[in-house]
CSV table of C-alpha atoms in Angstrom, one decimal:
chain,number,residue,atom,x,y,z
A,1,MET,CA,49.2,170.0,153.6
A,2,GLY,CA,46.7,167.1,154.2
A,3,ILE,CA,46.9,167.4,158.0
A,4,TYR,CA,46.7,171.1,158.0
A,5,LYS,CA,43.7,171.1,155.6
A,6,THR,CA,41.9,168.6,158.0
A,7,LEU,CA,42.6,170.8,161.0
A,8,TRP,CA,41.5,174.0,159.1
A,9,ARG,CA,38.2,172.2,158.1
A,10,MET,CA,37.6,171.2,161.7
A,11,SER,CA,38.2,174.8,162.8
A,12,CYS,CA,35.6,175.9,160.1
A,13,LEU,CA,33.1,173.3,161.3
A,14,ALA,CA,33.6,174.6,164.9
A,15,PHE,CA,33.2,178.2,163.7
A,16,VAL,CA,30.0,177.4,161.8
A,17,GLY,CA,28.6,175.2,164.5
A,18,THR,CA,29.2,177.8,167.3
A,19,GLY,CA,27.8,180.6,165.0
A,20,VAL,CA,24.6,178.6,164.2
A,21,LEU,CA,24.1,177.9,167.9
A,22,ALA,CA,24.6,181.6,168.6
A,23,ALA,CA,22.2,182.4,165.9
A,24,LEU,CA,19.5,180.1,167.3
A,25,LEU,CA,19.8,182.1,170.6
A,26,VAL,CA,19.9,185.7,169.3
A,27,VAL,CA,18.9,186.0,165.6
A,28,PRO,CA,15.2,186.7,164.8
A,29,ALA,CA,13.4,184.3,162.5
A,30,GLY,CA,13.0,186.9,159.8
A,31,ILE,CA,16.7,187.2,159.3
A,32,TRP,CA,17.0,183.4,159.0
A,33,LEU,CA,14.5,183.6,156.1
A,34,THR,CA,16.2,186.6,154.6
A,35,LEU,CA,19.6,184.8,154.5
A,36,ALA,CA,18.1,181.9,152.6
A,37,VAL,CA,18.0,184.0,149.4
A,38,PRO,CA,21.8,184.9,149.2
A,39,ALA,CA,22.6,181.3,150.2
A,40,ALA,CA,20.5,180.0,147.4
A,41,ILE,CA,22.1,182.5,144.9
A,42,ALA,CA,25.6,181.5,146.0
A,43,GLY,CA,24.7,177.8,145.7
A,44,TRP,CA,23.2,178.2,142.3
A,45,ALA,CA,26.3,180.3,141.1
A,46,LEU,CA,28.7,177.5,142.2
A,47,TYR,CA,26.4,175.0,140.5
A,48,VAL,CA,26.6,176.9,137.3
A,49,ALA,CA,30.3,177.6,137.6
A,50,ARG,CA,30.9,173.9,137.9
A,51,GLY,CA,29.2,173.3,134.6
A,52,GLY,CA,25.6,172.8,135.6
A,53,MET,CA,24.7,169.2,135.1
A,54,ASP,CA,28.3,168.1,134.5
A,55,VAL,CA,29.5,167.9,138.0
A,56,GLY,CA,30.4,164.1,138.0
A,57,PRO,CA,28.7,160.9,138.9
A,58,GLN,CA,28.8,161.3,142.7
A,59,PRO,CA,27.0,163.2,144.0
A,60,SER,CA,24.3,164.0,141.5
A,61,PRO,CA,24.2,167.6,140.2
A,62,GLY,CA,21.0,168.3,142.3
A,63,GLN,CA,22.5,167.0,145.5
A,64,TRP,CA,25.7,168.9,144.9
A,65,ALA,CA,23.8,172.1,144.4
A,66,LEU,CA,21.7,171.5,147.4
A,67,ARG,CA,24.7,170.9,149.6
A,68,LYS,CA,26.3,174.1,148.5
A,69,VAL,CA,23.1,176.0,149.2
A,70,ALA,CA,23.0,174.4,152.7
A,71,SER,CA,26.7,175.1,153.3
A,72,TRP,CA,26.4,178.8,152.3
A,73,TYR,CA,23.3,179.1,154.3
A,74,ALA,CA,25.0,177.7,157.5
A,75,VAL,CA,28.0,180.0,156.9
A,76,LEU,CA,25.8,183.1,156.5
A,77,ILE,CA,23.7,182.2,159.6
A,78,ALA,CA,27.0,181.4,161.6
A,79,VAL,CA,28.6,184.8,160.6
A,80,VAL,CA,25.4,186.7,161.6
A,81,GLY,CA,25.1,184.8,164.9
A,82,LEU,CA,28.7,185.3,165.8
A,83,THR,CA,28.7,189.0,164.7
A,84,MET,CA,25.7,189.6,167.0
A,85,ILE,CA,27.6,188.2,169.9
A,86,LEU,CA,31.2,189.0,169.2
A,87,HIS,CA,30.7,192.1,167.1
A,88,ALA,CA,33.9,193.2,165.2
A,89,ALA,CA,35.8,190.2,166.7
A,90,ALA,CA,33.7,187.8,164.5
A,91,VAL,CA,34.7,189.6,161.4
A,92,LEU,CA,38.4,189.4,162.4
A,93,LEU,CA,38.1,185.7,163.1
A,94,LEU,CA,36.5,185.1,159.8
A,95,ALA,CA,39.3,187.1,158.1
A,96,VAL,CA,42.0,185.0,159.9
A,97,MET,CA,40.2,181.8,159.0
A,98,ALA,CA,40.0,182.9,155.3
A,99,ALA,CA,43.7,184.1,155.2
A,100,GLY,CA,44.8,180.7,156.7
A,101,SER,CA,42.8,178.5,154.4
A,102,PRO,CA,44.8,175.9,152.5
A,103,ARG,CA,43.8,177.5,149.2
A,104,ALA,CA,44.9,181.0,150.4
A,105,LEU,CA,48.2,179.5,151.6
A,106,ARG,CA,48.8,178.0,148.1
A,107,TRP,CA,47.9,181.4,146.6
A,108,TYR,CA,50.5,183.1,148.9
A,109,GLY,CA,53.1,180.5,147.9
A,110,GLY,CA,53.2,179.2,151.5
A,111,SER,CA,52.5,175.5,150.6
A,112,GLN,CA,56.1,174.4,150.5
A,113,PRO,CA,57.2,170.8,151.2
A,114,THR,CA,59.4,170.2,154.2
A,115,MET,CA,62.9,169.8,153.0
A,116,PRO,CA,65.5,167.4,154.5
A,117,GLY,CA,67.4,168.9,157.3
A,118,THR,CA,64.8,171.3,158.4
A,119,HIS,CA,64.5,172.4,162.0
A,120,GLN,CA,61.5,170.2,162.6
A,121,GLN,CA,63.3,167.0,161.5
A,122,ALA,CA,66.1,167.7,164.2
A,123,LEU,CA,63.6,167.8,167.0
A,124,SER,CA,62.4,164.9,169.0
A,125,THR,CA,58.7,164.0,168.7
A,126,SER,CA,58.1,165.5,172.2
A,127,ASP,CA,59.9,168.7,171.3
A,128,LEU,CA,57.9,168.8,168.0
A,129,CYS,CA,54.6,168.5,170.0
A,130,ARG,CA,55.7,171.2,172.3
A,131,GLU,CA,56.5,173.5,169.4
A,132,TRP,CA,53.1,172.7,168.0
A,133,MET,CA,51.4,173.8,171.2
A,134,ALA,CA,53.6,176.9,171.6
A,135,THR,CA,52.9,178.1,168.1
A,136,TYR,CA,49.2,178.1,168.9
A,137,GLY,CA,49.8,180.8,171.6
A,138,GLU,CA,52.0,182.7,169.1
A,139,LEU,CA,49.3,182.5,166.4
A,140,VAL,CA,46.6,183.9,168.8
A,141,ASN,CA,49.0,186.8,169.7
A,142,ALA,CA,50.5,187.5,166.3
A,143,PRO,CA,50.8,191.2,165.6
A,144,SER,CA,50.3,191.1,161.9
A,145,SER,CA,48.9,188.9,159.1
A,146,ALA,CA,52.5,188.4,157.9
A,147,ALA,CA,53.5,187.1,161.3
A,148,ARG,CA,50.3,184.8,161.4
A,149,LEU,CA,51.2,183.5,158.0
A,150,ARG,CA,54.8,182.6,159.1
A,151,ILE,CA,53.4,180.8,162.2
A,152,VAL,CA,50.8,179.0,160.2
A,153,MET,CA,53.5,177.7,157.9
A,154,LYS,CA,55.6,176.7,160.9
A,155,ARG,CA,52.7,174.8,162.3
A,156,GLN,CA,52.1,173.1,158.9
A,157,ARG,CA,55.7,171.9,158.9
A,158,CYS,CA,55.2,170.5,162.4
A,159,LEU,CA,52.2,168.6,161.3
A,160,ASP,CA,53.9,167.3,158.2
A,161,GLU,CA,56.9,166.1,160.2
A,162,LEU,CA,54.6,164.4,162.8
A,163,GLU,CA,52.7,162.7,159.9
A,164,ARG,CA,55.9,161.6,158.3
A,165,ARG,CA,57.0,160.0,161.6
A,166,ASP,CA,53.8,158.5,162.7
A,167,PRO,CA,50.8,158.8,160.3
A,168,ASP,CA,48.6,156.4,162.1
A,169,GLY,CA,49.2,158.1,165.5
A,170,LEU,CA,48.5,161.6,164.0
A,171,GLN,CA,45.3,160.4,162.4
A,172,ALA,CA,44.2,158.9,165.7
A,173,TRP,CA,44.9,162.2,167.4
A,174,LEU,CA,42.9,164.0,164.7
A,175,ALA,CA,40.1,161.5,165.0
A,176,SER,CA,39.9,162.2,168.7
A,177,ALA,CA,38.5,165.7,168.2
A,178,ALA,CA,42.0,167.3,168.4
A,179,SER,CA,42.1,171.0,169.1
A,180,ALA,CA,44.3,173.5,167.3
A,181,GLY,CA,46.4,173.9,170.5
A,182,GLY,CA,46.1,170.4,171.8
A,183,ASP,CA,48.8,167.9,172.7
A,184,PRO,CA,49.2,165.0,170.3
A,185,ARG,CA,52.0,163.3,172.2
A,186,ARG,CA,50.0,160.5,173.8
A,187,TYR,CA,48.8,159.2,170.3
A,188,LEU,CA,52.4,159.2,168.8
A,189,THR,CA,54.9,156.5,169.0
A,190,GLY,CA,58.4,155.9,167.3
A,191,PRO,CA,61.8,157.3,167.5
A,192,GLY,CA,62.4,160.6,169.2
A,193,ARG,CA,59.5,160.2,171.6
A,194,GLU,CA,60.4,161.0,175.2
């Protein structure tokens, strides 16, 4: 789940970054100020939910709360910015990202370890990379949330198997600003590579 979580977080950062950029272009300053209030409330609520001052030695409670406020503010601005540009498609994108989050997958019961003898273990590394890239197209065109969940789980198993075969190569690919549909083959070595 570690690789999937990393990719999901990268996707979220891309979503927020794109949304904030869009907001800079199309959102009036008054809305920026208005959204600061719900962001502050959300950050404060998370701060209180975590036990107020008892959030651990690193970071300090004040820093932790400030980060949460800033995070919520960026997310709210990003959603508003993308909604103004993409309209309903932004809401759909946000729903897909939320439904595909690692926490949501655990809640669905979708975080299952790869068992010996699975389909992915029988594939060569090149075939596994091709499956990874093909499932991106399937995910984009999935007809239902159940189909998207099955595809996300398949992609997770691909990443888990690639990580099992070549953890350093996969980490190098991820560090190279890997995309959700990108090809990791040139970073991977080892048996099964063609």
